[in-house]
Amino acid sequence: MKKISLLGATGSIGIQTIDILLNNPESFQLVALSSGKNIEKTREIISQLNPELVSVQDEQDAVALAKEFPQIHFTFGAKGLVEVATHPDSTVLVNAVLGSVGLESTLAAIRMSKTIAIANKETLVTAGHLVMAEAKKYNAPILPVDSEHSALFQSMNGENPKQIERLILTASGGSFRDKTREELKNVTVKDALNHPNWSMGAKITIDSATMMNKGLEVIEANVLFDMPFDRIDVLLHKESIIHSLVEYHDTSVIAQLGTPDMRVPIQYALSYPDRLPLVEGTRLDLAKIGQLNFREVDFDRFRALKLAYDAGRAGGTMLTAMNAANEAAVGLFLQEKITFLQIEEIIEQIMNNHHNILAPDLETILHVDTETRKSVESMVK
Ligand SMILES: NC(=O)C1=CN([C@@H]2O[C@H](COP(=O)(O)OP(=O)(O)OC[C@H]3O[C@@H](n4cnc5c(N)ncnc54)[C@H](OP(=O)(O)O)[C@@H]3O)[C@@H](O)[C@H]2O)C=CC1
Ligand SMILES: CC(=O)[C@@H](O)[C@H](O)COP(=O)(O)O
Ligand SMILES: [Mn+2]
């Protein structure tokens, strides 16, 4: 029985994680969870899985829930995320919170040598070097949840990492993959939220439409698999059936395939090194699909992807500045305060003005993150 702490329980990944826990009560027990402002969903999960500890975003929600569920300990805010992540009974942290707000709780769980099943890619982008150094020091396994990185991880199973030639991340191209840059000028939030293959949270769906999601994933692959950027490629594959590929020195290419269902990589990270049957999983029928398509990426068309490679190659606080600028700009786009193309314009402007600091410590990263968000806000006033 693995005991689980879950950050971001009310989100897209969080809810699918809950589904897996409910379907496998003999394998997993939820001991602690965090949510944000979705109190209705938090209540439902508490009633289903009766955790010992729950953290919400706001203090007044914690106080109200404590009256409803007197057997449960409630906490809130940033310290609440750390308390959930470091619950003494859990051995596995599933980090499915959104954004770099997940960084400090991840580091705290690593320092208790917990296994980290990480969906929260922004944490790896903004401070990958700190996360991986602490994970090594405290012997804390970091297991990918992101579908591409789970595919890469599975395609490396039993192989010698020194014999890898390159990693190939597949990209659906997102909601606007067939539009020209000219056509992107007038797209709406509603259009952007309409991902062709995956049902996900709002922020990552916009990232997918700008292709910043793939940029974050290139950096995530660099961090998780210690692979230089010139050996990480992106391949457009509109069906999202091949989740990513690893090419070896001998020219062999090993890939992981499956229907687009995030429960597969989430469950694999939880059950690793075992595999569990997936309740109500749809089996892949390649004969029915008939054809899979592939296309080279055009970096002029998908400019955010180019910016992410640039930030990755620069390293240091450039990564934090780029990630924070993206989080802030996507937030503004979702509030309809900026246009779609302004997202990448803002990121580019922030990166052009950023004074890079190499090998930053946590304090520096948090400072750059806060200041960048302020700069973005002031750019649109
Ligand atoms: N969705 C997907 O299929 C995939 C997601 N990922 C990554 O997983 C992470 C989560 O994505 P996704 O599930 O789509 O996101 P969602 O927006 O659906 O969920 C985010 C979760 O984080 C909580 N949350 C947000 N902000 C805060 C905060 N400031 N403090 C505490 N809790 C907060 C939300 O709470 P509430 O809703 O209660 O306010 C919710 O539980 C992201 O990093 C994403 O890139 C990676 C691969 C696939
Ligand atoms: C499900 C998942 O892992 C997402 O990150 C997904 O990859 C988004 O798809 P694209 O970014 O390829 O559109
Ligand atoms: Mn992904």
Coordinates of C-alpha atoms and ligand atoms in Angstrom, one line a residue:
M1 CA 0.0 0.0 0.0
K2 CA 1.5 3.3 -1.1
K3 CA 0.5 6.4 0.9
I4 CA 0.0 9.5 -1.2
S5 CA 0.1 13.2 -0.8
L6 CA -1.5 15.1 -3.7
L7 CA -1.1 18.7 -4.6
G8 CA -3.7 20.2 -6.9
A9 CA -6.4 17.6 -6.3
T10 CA -9.2 19.6 -7.8
G11 CA -7.4 20.2 -11.2
S12 CA -7.4 18.2 -14.4
I13 CA -4.5 16.0 -13.3
G14 CA -5.6 16.0 -9.7
I15 CA -9.1 14.6 -10.5
Q16 CA -7.7 11.9 -12.8
T17 CA -5.3 11.0 -10.0
I18 CA -8.3 10.7 -7.6
D19 CA -10.0 8.4 -10.1
I20 CA -7.0 6.1 -10.1
L21 CA -6.9 6.1 -6.3
L22 CA -10.6 5.3 -6.1
N23 CA -10.2 2.4 -8.6
N24 CA -7.2 0.9 -6.7
P25 CA -8.0 1.1 -3.0
E26 CA -5.8 -1.9 -2.3
S27 CA -2.7 -0.2 -3.8
F28 CA -3.0 3.4 -2.8
Q29 CA -4.2 5.5 0.1
L30 CA -4.6 9.3 0.0
V31 CA -3.3 10.8 3.3
A32 CA -3.1 14.5 2.4
L33 CA -4.3 16.8 -0.4
S34 CA -4.3 20.4 -1.5
S35 CA -6.7 22.3 -3.6
G36 CA -7.1 26.0 -4.5
K37 CA -10.5 27.7 -4.5
N38 CA -12.7 24.9 -5.8
I39 CA -14.3 24.1 -2.4
E40 CA -17.2 22.1 -3.9
K41 CA -14.8 19.7 -5.5
T42 CA -12.6 19.6 -2.4
R43 CA -15.7 18.5 -0.3
E44 CA -16.5 15.8 -2.8
I45 CA -12.9 14.4 -2.7
I46 CA -12.9 14.5 1.1
S47 CA -16.1 12.5 1.3
Q48 CA -14.7 9.9 -1.2
L49 CA -11.2 9.4 0.3
N50 CA -11.3 10.8 3.9
P51 CA -7.7 12.2 4.0
E52 CA -6.0 13.2 7.3
L53 CA -4.9 16.6 6.1
V54 CA -6.3 19.1 3.6
S55 CA -4.9 22.5 2.5
V56 CA -6.9 25.1 0.6
Q57 CA -5.8 28.4 -0.8
D58 CA -7.7 30.8 1.5
E59 CA -7.9 30.8 5.3
Q60 CA -11.6 31.4 5.5
D61 CA -12.3 28.3 3.4
A62 CA -10.1 26.2 5.7
V63 CA -12.0 27.5 8.8
A64 CA -15.4 26.8 7.2
L65 CA -14.4 23.2 6.1
A66 CA -12.9 22.5 9.6
K67 CA -16.4 22.9 11.0
E68 CA -17.9 20.6 8.4
F69 CA -15.3 17.9 8.8
P70 CA -14.0 17.9 12.4
Q71 CA -12.0 14.7 12.0
I72 CA -9.7 16.3 9.3
H73 CA -6.9 18.8 9.9
F74 CA -7.2 21.9 7.6
T75 CA -4.5 24.3 6.6
F76 CA -4.1 26.9 3.9
G77 CA -1.9 29.0 1.6
A78 CA 1.8 28.4 0.7
K79 CA 2.6 26.8 4.1
G80 CA -0.3 24.5 3.6
L81 CA 1.2 23.2 0.3
V82 CA 4.4 22.4 2.2
E83 CA 2.5 20.7 5.0
V84 CA 0.7 18.4 2.5
A85 CA 3.8 17.6 0.6
T86 CA 5.7 16.7 3.8
H87 CA 3.0 14.8 5.6
P88 CA 5.0 12.3 7.7
D89 CA 2.9 9.2 6.6
S90 CA 3.1 9.7 2.8
T91 CA 5.9 8.2 0.8
V92 CA 4.8 9.6 -2.6
L93 CA 4.0 13.1 -3.5
V94 CA 2.0 13.7 -6.7
N95 CA 2.6 17.3 -7.6
A96 CA -0.3 18.4 -9.9
V97 CA -0.5 22.0 -8.8
L98 CA -0.3 24.7 -11.4
G99 CA 2.7 26.9 -11.9
S100 CA 5.9 27.7 -10.0
V101 CA 3.9 27.9 -6.8
G102 CA 4.7 24.2 -6.6
L103 CA 8.4 24.7 -6.2
E104 CA 9.0 25.0 -2.4
S105 CA 6.7 22.2 -1.5
T106 CA 8.5 19.9 -4.0
L107 CA 11.8 20.8 -2.5
A108 CA 10.5 20.1 1.0
A109 CA 9.2 16.7 0.0
I110 CA 12.5 15.8 -1.7
R111 CA 14.3 16.7 1.5
M112 CA 12.2 13.9 3.2
S113 CA 13.3 11.5 0.5
K114 CA 9.8 11.0 -0.8
T115 CA 9.2 9.8 -4.4
I116 CA 8.0 12.7 -6.5
A117 CA 5.5 12.0 -9.3
I118 CA 5.7 15.3 -11.1
A119 CA 3.2 16.8 -13.4
N120 CA 3.9 20.4 -12.4
K121 CA 6.4 21.2 -15.2
E122 CA 6.8 24.9 -14.2
T123 CA 8.7 23.8 -11.1
L124 CA 11.2 21.9 -13.2
V125 CA 11.5 24.8 -15.6
T126 CA 12.0 27.5 -13.1
A127 CA 14.4 25.6 -10.8
G128 CA 15.3 22.3 -12.4
H129 CA 19.0 22.5 -11.3
L130 CA 17.9 22.9 -7.6
V131 CA 15.3 20.2 -7.8
M132 CA 17.6 17.6 -9.4
A133 CA 20.5 18.4 -7.1
E134 CA 18.4 18.0 -4.0
A135 CA 16.8 14.8 -5.4
K136 CA 20.3 13.3 -5.8
K137 CA 21.4 14.4 -2.4
Y138 CA 18.3 13.0 -0.6
N139 CA 17.9 10.0 -2.9
A140 CA 14.4 11.0 -3.9
P141 CA 13.2 9.5 -7.2
I142 CA 11.6 12.0 -9.6
L143 CA 9.1 10.2 -11.8
P144 CA 7.5 12.0 -14.8
V145 CA 3.8 12.4 -15.2
D146 CA 3.8 14.6 -18.2
S147 CA 2.8 12.3 -21.1
E148 CA 5.9 12.9 -23.3
H149 CA 8.3 12.5 -20.4
S150 CA 6.6 9.3 -19.2
A151 CA 6.9 8.1 -22.8
L152 CA 10.6 8.9 -22.8
F153 CA 11.1 7.3 -19.4
Q154 CA 9.3 4.1 -20.5
S155 CA 11.3 4.1 -23.8
M156 CA 14.5 4.2 -21.7
N157 CA 13.6 1.3 -19.5
G158 CA 16.5 -1.1 -19.2
E159 CA 18.6 0.9 -21.7
N160 CA 22.0 2.5 -21.1
P161 CA 21.4 6.3 -21.0
K162 CA 24.9 6.9 -22.5
Q163 CA 23.8 5.2 -25.7
I164 CA 21.0 7.6 -26.4
E165 CA 21.4 9.7 -29.5
R166 CA 18.5 12.1 -29.1
L167 CA 15.1 12.6 -27.6
I168 CA 12.1 13.4 -29.8
L169 CA 9.1 15.0 -28.2
T170 CA 5.9 14.8 -30.2
A171 CA 3.6 17.9 -30.3
S172 CA 0.0 18.0 -31.4
G173 CA 0.4 21.7 -32.5
G174 CA -2.5 22.7 -30.3
S175 CA -5.7 24.4 -31.1
F176 CA -4.3 26.6 -33.9
R177 CA -1.8 24.2 -35.5
D178 CA -3.2 24.8 -39.1
K179 CA -3.5 28.6 -38.8
T180 CA -1.0 31.1 -40.2
R181 CA 0.5 33.8 -38.0
E182 CA -1.8 36.3 -39.8
E183 CA -4.8 34.2 -38.8
L184 CA -3.6 34.1 -35.1
K185 CA -4.2 37.9 -34.8
N186 CA -7.9 37.6 -34.1
V187 CA -8.3 34.2 -32.3
T188 CA -10.3 34.2 -29.1
V189 CA -9.9 32.6 -25.7
K190 CA -12.7 30.2 -26.5
D191 CA -11.0 29.0 -29.7
A192 CA -7.7 28.7 -27.9
L193 CA -9.2 26.5 -25.1
N194 CA -10.4 24.0 -27.7
H195 CA -7.5 21.5 -27.8
P196 CA -7.9 18.9 -30.5
N197 CA -6.8 15.8 -28.5
W198 CA -6.5 16.4 -24.8
S199 CA -8.9 17.7 -22.1
M200 CA -6.7 19.7 -19.7
G201 CA -6.6 22.8 -17.4
A202 CA -6.9 26.2 -19.0
K203 CA -3.3 27.3 -18.6
I204 CA -1.7 24.3 -20.2
T205 CA -4.3 24.3 -23.1
I206 CA -3.2 27.9 -23.9
D207 CA 0.5 26.8 -23.6
S208 CA -0.3 24.1 -26.1
A209 CA -1.8 26.6 -28.5
T210 CA 1.3 28.9 -28.3
M211 CA 3.6 25.8 -28.3
M212 CA 5.1 27.1 -25.1
N213 CA 3.9 23.9 -23.6
K214 CA 6.4 22.1 -25.9
G215 CA 9.0 24.6 -25.0
L216 CA 8.5 23.9 -21.3
E217 CA 8.6 20.2 -22.1
V218 CA 11.9 20.5 -23.9
I219 CA 13.4 22.2 -20.8
E220 CA 11.7 19.5 -18.6
A221 CA 13.4 16.8 -20.7
N222 CA 16.7 18.5 -20.4
V223 CA 16.3 18.6 -16.6
L224 CA 14.9 15.1 -16.0
F225 CA 17.1 13.2 -18.5
D226 CA 20.2 15.4 -18.4
M227 CA 20.2 15.8 -22.2
P228 CA 21.7 18.8 -24.0
F229 CA 19.3 21.0 -26.0
D230 CA 20.9 20.1 -29.3
R231 CA 19.8 16.5 -28.8
I232 CA 16.2 17.2 -27.9
D233 CA 13.9 17.6 -31.0
V234 CA 10.3 18.4 -31.4
L235 CA 8.2 16.6 -34.1
L236 CA 4.6 17.7 -35.0
H237 CA 2.3 14.7 -34.7
K238 CA -1.3 15.8 -34.8
E239 CA -2.9 12.5 -33.5
S240 CA -1.1 12.4 -30.1
I241 CA -0.8 8.7 -30.3
I242 CA 3.0 8.4 -30.2
H243 CA 3.7 10.2 -26.9
S244 CA 7.5 10.6 -27.6
L245 CA 10.5 8.7 -28.9
V246 CA 14.1 7.9 -28.0
E247 CA 16.7 7.4 -30.7
Y248 CA 19.7 5.3 -29.8
H249 CA 23.3 5.3 -31.3
D250 CA 22.5 2.2 -33.4
T251 CA 19.7 4.1 -35.1
S252 CA 16.9 2.2 -33.3
V253 CA 14.0 4.3 -32.2
I254 CA 11.9 3.2 -29.2
A255 CA 8.6 4.9 -28.6
Q256 CA 5.6 4.7 -26.3
L257 CA 2.1 4.7 -27.9
G258 CA -1.4 4.9 -26.6
T259 CA -4.7 6.7 -26.8
P260 CA -4.5 10.2 -25.4
D261 CA -5.4 9.5 -21.7
M262 CA -3.4 11.1 -18.9
R263 CA -4.5 8.4 -16.5
V264 CA -1.9 6.1 -18.1
P265 CA 1.2 8.2 -17.2
I266 CA -0.3 9.2 -13.9
Q267 CA -0.9 5.6 -12.9
Y268 CA 2.4 4.4 -14.2
A269 CA 4.2 7.0 -12.0
L270 CA 2.2 5.7 -9.1
S271 CA 2.6 2.0 -9.7
Y272 CA 6.2 2.1 -11.1
P273 CA 7.9 -0.2 -11.6
D274 CA 4.7 -2.3 -11.9
R275 CA 1.9 -1.7 -14.3
L276 CA -1.8 -1.9 -13.2
P277 CA -4.7 -2.6 -15.5
L278 CA -6.4 0.8 -16.4
V279 CA -10.0 0.8 -15.4
E280 CA -12.1 1.8 -18.4
G281 CA -9.0 2.5 -20.5
T282 CA -9.4 2.6 -24.3
R283 CA -7.1 0.2 -26.1
L284 CA -5.1 1.5 -29.1
D285 CA -6.5 0.2 -32.4
L286 CA -3.9 1.2 -35.0
A287 CA -5.8 -0.5 -37.9
K288 CA -8.8 1.7 -37.1
I289 CA -6.7 4.9 -36.9
G290 CA -5.1 3.9 -40.3
Q291 CA -2.6 6.7 -40.6
L292 CA -0.3 8.7 -38.3
N293 CA 1.1 12.1 -39.5
F294 CA 4.4 13.8 -38.8
R295 CA 5.7 17.2 -39.7
E296 CA 8.8 19.3 -39.0
V297 CA 8.3 22.3 -36.6
D298 CA 8.6 25.8 -38.1
F299 CA 10.2 28.0 -35.4
D300 CA 9.1 31.2 -37.1
R301 CA 5.5 30.0 -36.9
F302 CA 5.8 28.7 -33.3
R303 CA 7.9 31.5 -31.9
A304 CA 7.3 30.6 -28.2
L305 CA 9.0 27.3 -28.8
K306 CA 12.1 29.1 -30.1
L307 CA 12.0 31.4 -27.1
A308 CA 12.0 28.4 -24.8
Y309 CA 15.0 26.8 -26.5
D310 CA 16.8 30.2 -26.2
A311 CA 16.0 30.3 -22.4
G312 CA 17.0 26.7 -22.0
R313 CA 20.4 27.4 -23.6
A314 CA 20.9 30.5 -21.6
G315 CA 20.0 28.7 -18.3
G316 CA 20.1 30.5 -14.9
T317 CA 17.3 33.0 -14.1
M318 CA 16.4 33.4 -17.7
L319 CA 14.4 30.2 -17.2
T320 CA 12.5 31.7 -14.3
A321 CA 11.9 35.0 -16.1
M322 CA 10.6 33.2 -19.2
N323 CA 8.3 30.9 -17.1
A324 CA 7.0 33.7 -14.9
A325 CA 6.4 35.9 -17.9
N326 CA 4.5 33.1 -19.6
E327 CA 2.4 32.3 -16.5
A328 CA 1.5 36.0 -16.1
A329 CA 0.8 36.6 -19.8
V330 CA -1.4 33.5 -20.2
G331 CA -3.3 34.7 -17.1
L332 CA -3.9 38.0 -18.8
F333 CA -5.0 36.4 -22.1
L334 CA -7.5 34.2 -20.2
Q335 CA -8.9 37.4 -18.6
E336 CA -9.1 38.9 -22.2
K337 CA -6.7 41.7 -21.3
I338 CA -4.2 40.9 -24.0
T339 CA -4.4 39.2 -27.4
F340 CA -3.1 35.7 -28.2
L341 CA 0.0 37.0 -30.0
Q342 CA 0.8 39.3 -27.2
I343 CA 1.7 36.3 -25.0
E344 CA 4.9 35.6 -26.9
E345 CA 5.6 39.3 -27.4
I346 CA 5.6 39.8 -23.7
I347 CA 7.8 36.8 -23.0
E348 CA 10.3 38.0 -25.7
Q349 CA 10.4 41.5 -24.2
I350 CA 10.9 40.1 -20.7
M351 CA 13.7 37.9 -21.9
N352 CA 15.4 40.7 -23.9
N353 CA 15.5 42.9 -20.8
H354 CA 16.5 40.2 -18.3
H355 CA 20.0 40.3 -16.7
N356 CA 20.7 36.6 -16.4
I357 CA 22.1 35.1 -13.2
L358 CA 23.6 31.7 -13.6
A359 CA 23.2 28.9 -11.0
P360 CA 20.7 30.9 -8.9
D361 CA 19.7 29.9 -5.4
L362 CA 16.1 29.6 -4.3
E363 CA 15.9 33.1 -2.9
T364 CA 17.1 34.6 -6.2
I365 CA 14.6 32.4 -8.2
L366 CA 11.7 33.5 -6.0
H367 CA 12.7 37.1 -6.3
V368 CA 13.0 37.0 -10.1
D369 CA 9.7 35.2 -10.3
T370 CA 7.9 37.9 -8.3
E371 CA 9.6 40.8 -10.1
T372 CA 8.9 39.3 -13.5
R373 CA 5.1 39.0 -12.8
K374 CA 5.1 42.6 -11.6
S375 CA 6.9 43.7 -14.8
V376 CA 4.3 41.9 -17.0
E377 CA 1.4 43.5 -15.1
S378 CA 2.9 46.9 -15.6
M379 CA 3.5 46.3 -19.3
V380 CA -0.3 46.1 -19.9
K381 CA -1.5 48.9 -17.7
Ligands
LIG1 N1 -3.9 18.6 -17.5 C1 -3.1 17.8 -18.1 O1 -3.5 16.9 -18.9 C2 -1.6 18.0 -17.9 C3 -1.1 18.9 -17.0 N2 0.3 18.9 -16.8 C4 0.8 19.9 -15.8 O2 0.2 19.6 -14.6 C5 0.0 20.8 -13.8 C6 -1.5 20.9 -13.5 O3 -2.2 21.1 -14.7 P1 -3.8 21.0 -14.7 O4 -4.3 19.9 -13.9 O5 -4.2 21.0 -16.2 O6 -4.2 22.4 -14.1 P2 -5.6 22.8 -13.5 O7 -5.7 24.3 -13.7 O8 -6.7 22.0 -14.0 O9 -5.5 22.5 -11.9 C7 -4.6 23.2 -11.1 C8 -4.7 22.7 -9.7 O10 -3.8 23.6 -8.9 C9 -4.6 24.3 -7.9 N3 -4.0 25.6 -7.8 C10 -3.9 26.6 -8.7 N4 -3.3 27.6 -8.2 C11 -3.0 27.4 -6.9 C12 -2.5 28.1 -5.9 N5 -2.0 29.4 -6.0 N6 -2.4 27.5 -4.6 C13 -2.9 26.3 -4.5 N7 -3.4 25.5 -5.4 C14 -3.5 26.1 -6.6 C15 -6.0 24.3 -8.5 O11 -7.0 24.5 -7.4 P3 -8.5 24.9 -7.7 O12 -8.9 24.4 -9.0 O13 -9.2 24.3 -6.5 O14 -8.5 26.4 -7.6 C16 -6.1 22.9 -9.1 O15 -6.3 21.9 -8.1 C17 0.5 21.9 -14.7 O16 1.8 22.2 -14.3 C18 0.4 21.3 -16.1 O17 1.4 21.9 -17.0 C19 1.1 18.2 -17.5 C20 0.7 17.3 -18.4 C21 -0.7 17.1 -18.7
LIG2 C1 -1.2 15.5 -22.0 C2 0.1 16.3 -22.0 O1 1.1 15.7 -21.6 C3 0.1 17.6 -22.5 O2 1.3 18.3 -22.1 C4 0.0 17.5 -24.0 O3 1.2 17.0 -24.4 C5 -0.4 18.8 -24.7 O4 -0.3 18.5 -26.0 P1 0.6 19.4 -27.0 O5 1.4 20.4 -26.2 O6 1.4 18.4 -27.8 O7 -0.5 20.0 -27.8
MN3 MN 2.8 17.0 -22.1

